[in-house]
Amino acid sequence: MKKGLLLFLICFTVATSTSYALSWAYKFVVWEGGVYEVTEEFMAASDIGEKIGEVKRMADDRTGAYYGDASNYYEKGKRYYAIKGIDSGTAIAVEEQQDMWVKAVYLHEAPFHWTDILPYILMGIAAFFLFIVLSLRYASKKEPRDQ
């Protein structure tokens, strides 16, 4: 009985401690709210334009969540470049290695995340406080003075 209970506890512990990860269908990067699928098409150095961004965070491979300039494959700091003659809304280049770039084509808009509107929230808060400060200053100048 004790051996059976011990075996059950060991199996339960092993089964619940197993970590599962997603298997991504393709490599992608996110830039300016768009998801770009990374292809196997290498780009010549003469086709590479200016740097337009970089990976700032990794996608969560347990939940599949990602936001901002993210990737499910490339580490933080991997750079994105414009491709000469191609609109960046259609395709960009990702630096695979030093002096080696691959093409990434636009697939769809990235999912919404609350941090997408964070700059607007902060500007709204700052405008509200500025309004309060200016209103108080104006009101203090309008008060009649005792003589």
PDB file of N, CA, C and O in Angstrom, residues 127-144:
ATOM      1  N   ALA A 127      -1.395  65.833 -19.603  1.00  0.00           N
ATOM      2  CA  ALA A 127      -2.247  66.955 -20.013  1.00  0.00           C
ATOM      3  C   ALA A 127      -3.238  67.303 -18.902  1.00  0.00           C
ATOM      4  O   ALA A 127      -3.495  68.490 -18.645  1.00  0.00           O
ATOM      5  N   PHE A 128      -3.772  66.297 -18.230  1.00  0.00           N
ATOM      6  CA  PHE A 128      -4.703  66.537 -17.130  1.00  0.00           C
ATOM      7  C   PHE A 128      -4.026  67.323 -16.008  1.00  0.00           C
ATOM      8  O   PHE A 128      -4.564  68.311 -15.513  1.00  0.00           O
ATOM      9  N   PHE A 129      -2.826  66.881 -15.601  1.00  0.00           N
ATOM     10  CA  PHE A 129      -2.115  67.585 -14.527  1.00  0.00           C
ATOM     11  C   PHE A 129      -1.695  68.988 -14.957  1.00  0.00           C
ATOM     12  O   PHE A 129      -1.750  69.922 -14.164  1.00  0.00           O
ATOM     13  N   LEU A 130      -1.307  69.155 -16.191  1.00  0.00           N
ATOM     14  CA  LEU A 130      -0.963  70.483 -16.697  1.00  0.00           C
ATOM     15  C   LEU A 130      -2.191  71.389 -16.646  1.00  0.00           C
ATOM     16  O   LEU A 130      -2.100  72.559 -16.262  1.00  0.00           O
ATOM     17  N   PHE A 131      -3.334  70.865 -17.026  1.00  0.00           N
ATOM     18  CA  PHE A 131      -4.585  71.624 -16.967  1.00  0.00           C
ATOM     19  C   PHE A 131      -4.889  72.055 -15.539  1.00  0.00           C
ATOM     20  O   PHE A 131      -5.255  73.215 -15.290  1.00  0.00           O
ATOM     21  N   ILE A 132      -4.733  71.151 -14.571  1.00  0.00           N
ATOM     22  CA  ILE A 132      -4.991  71.459 -13.162  1.00  0.00           C
ATOM     23  C   ILE A 132      -4.039  72.557 -12.679  1.00  0.00           C
ATOM     24  O   ILE A 132      -4.463  73.531 -12.048  1.00  0.00           O
ATOM     25  N   VAL A 133      -2.745  72.410 -12.974  1.00  0.00           N
ATOM     26  CA  VAL A 133      -1.756  73.394 -12.534  1.00  0.00           C
ATOM     27  C   VAL A 133      -2.054  74.758 -13.145  1.00  0.00           C
ATOM     28  O   VAL A 133      -2.055  75.783 -12.444  1.00  0.00           O
ATOM     29  N   LEU A 134      -2.319  74.814 -14.429  1.00  0.00           N
ATOM     30  CA  LEU A 134      -2.621  76.094 -15.080  1.00  0.00           C
ATOM     31  C   LEU A 134      -3.926  76.700 -14.561  1.00  0.00           C
ATOM     32  O   LEU A 134      -4.024  77.918 -14.390  1.00  0.00           O
ATOM     33  N   SER A 135      -4.913  75.874 -14.290  1.00  0.00           N
ATOM     34  CA  SER A 135      -6.186  76.361 -13.750  1.00  0.00           C
ATOM     35  C   SER A 135      -5.989  76.961 -12.367  1.00  0.00           C
ATOM     36  O   SER A 135      -6.538  78.017 -12.053  1.00  0.00           O
ATOM     37  N   LEU A 136      -5.210  76.286 -11.521  1.00  0.00           N
ATOM     38  CA  LEU A 136      -4.950  76.802 -10.176  1.00  0.00           C
ATOM     39  C   LEU A 136      -4.161  78.101 -10.234  1.00  0.00           C
ATOM     40  O   LEU A 136      -4.424  79.040  -9.480  1.00  0.00           O
ATOM     41  N   ARG A 137      -3.210  78.181 -11.118  1.00  0.00           N
ATOM     42  CA  ARG A 137      -2.405  79.402 -11.264  1.00  0.00           C
ATOM     43  C   ARG A 137      -3.291  80.566 -11.748  1.00  0.00           C
ATOM     44  O   ARG A 137      -3.211  81.676 -11.238  1.00  0.00           O
ATOM     45  N   TYR A 138      -4.131  80.297 -12.720  1.00  0.00           N
ATOM     46  CA  TYR A 138      -5.028  81.326 -13.249  1.00  0.00           C
ATOM     47  C   TYR A 138      -6.015  81.775 -12.173  1.00  0.00           C
ATOM     48  O   TYR A 138      -6.270  82.964 -12.014  1.00  0.00           O
ATOM     49  N   ALA A 139      -6.561  80.811 -11.413  1.00  0.00           N
ATOM     50  CA  ALA A 139      -7.537  81.133 -10.369  1.00  0.00           C
ATOM     51  C   ALA A 139      -6.888  81.965  -9.262  1.00  0.00           C
ATOM     52  O   ALA A 139      -7.528  82.865  -8.707  1.00  0.00           O
ATOM     53  N   SER A 140      -5.640  81.699  -8.943  1.00  0.00           N
ATOM     54  CA  SER A 140      -4.974  82.459  -7.873  1.00  0.00           C
ATOM     55  C   SER A 140      -4.704  83.900  -8.305  1.00  0.00           C
ATOM     56  O   SER A 140      -4.666  84.802  -7.485  1.00  0.00           O
ATOM     57  N   LYS A 141      -4.545  84.143  -9.586  1.00  0.00           N
ATOM     58  CA  LYS A 141      -4.328  85.511 -10.079  1.00  0.00           C
ATOM     59  C   LYS A 141      -5.642  86.297 -10.111  1.00  0.00           C
ATOM     60  O   LYS A 141      -5.648  87.502 -10.041  1.00  0.00           O
ATOM     61  N   LYS A 142      -6.773  85.636 -10.248  1.00  0.00           N
ATOM     62  CA  LYS A 142      -8.072  86.292 -10.348  1.00  0.00           C
ATOM     63  C   LYS A 142      -8.678  86.633  -8.992  1.00  0.00           C
ATOM     64  O   LYS A 142      -9.602  87.399  -8.914  1.00  0.00           O
ATOM     65  N   GLU A 143      -8.184  86.016  -7.901  1.00  0.00           N
ATOM     66  CA  GLU A 143      -8.765  86.278  -6.592  1.00  0.00           C
ATOM     67  C   GLU A 143      -8.513  87.721  -6.190  1.00  0.00           C
ATOM     68  O   GLU A 143      -7.406  88.242  -6.368  1.00  0.00           O
ATOM     69  N   PRO A 144      -9.535  88.372  -5.653  1.00  0.00           N
ATOM     70  CA  PRO A 144      -9.354  89.769  -5.213  1.00  0.00           C
ATOM     71  C   PRO A 144      -8.422  89.815  -4.004  1.00  0.00           C
ATOM     72  O   PRO A 144      -8.427  88.938  -3.165  1.00  0.00           O
TER      73      PRO A 144
END
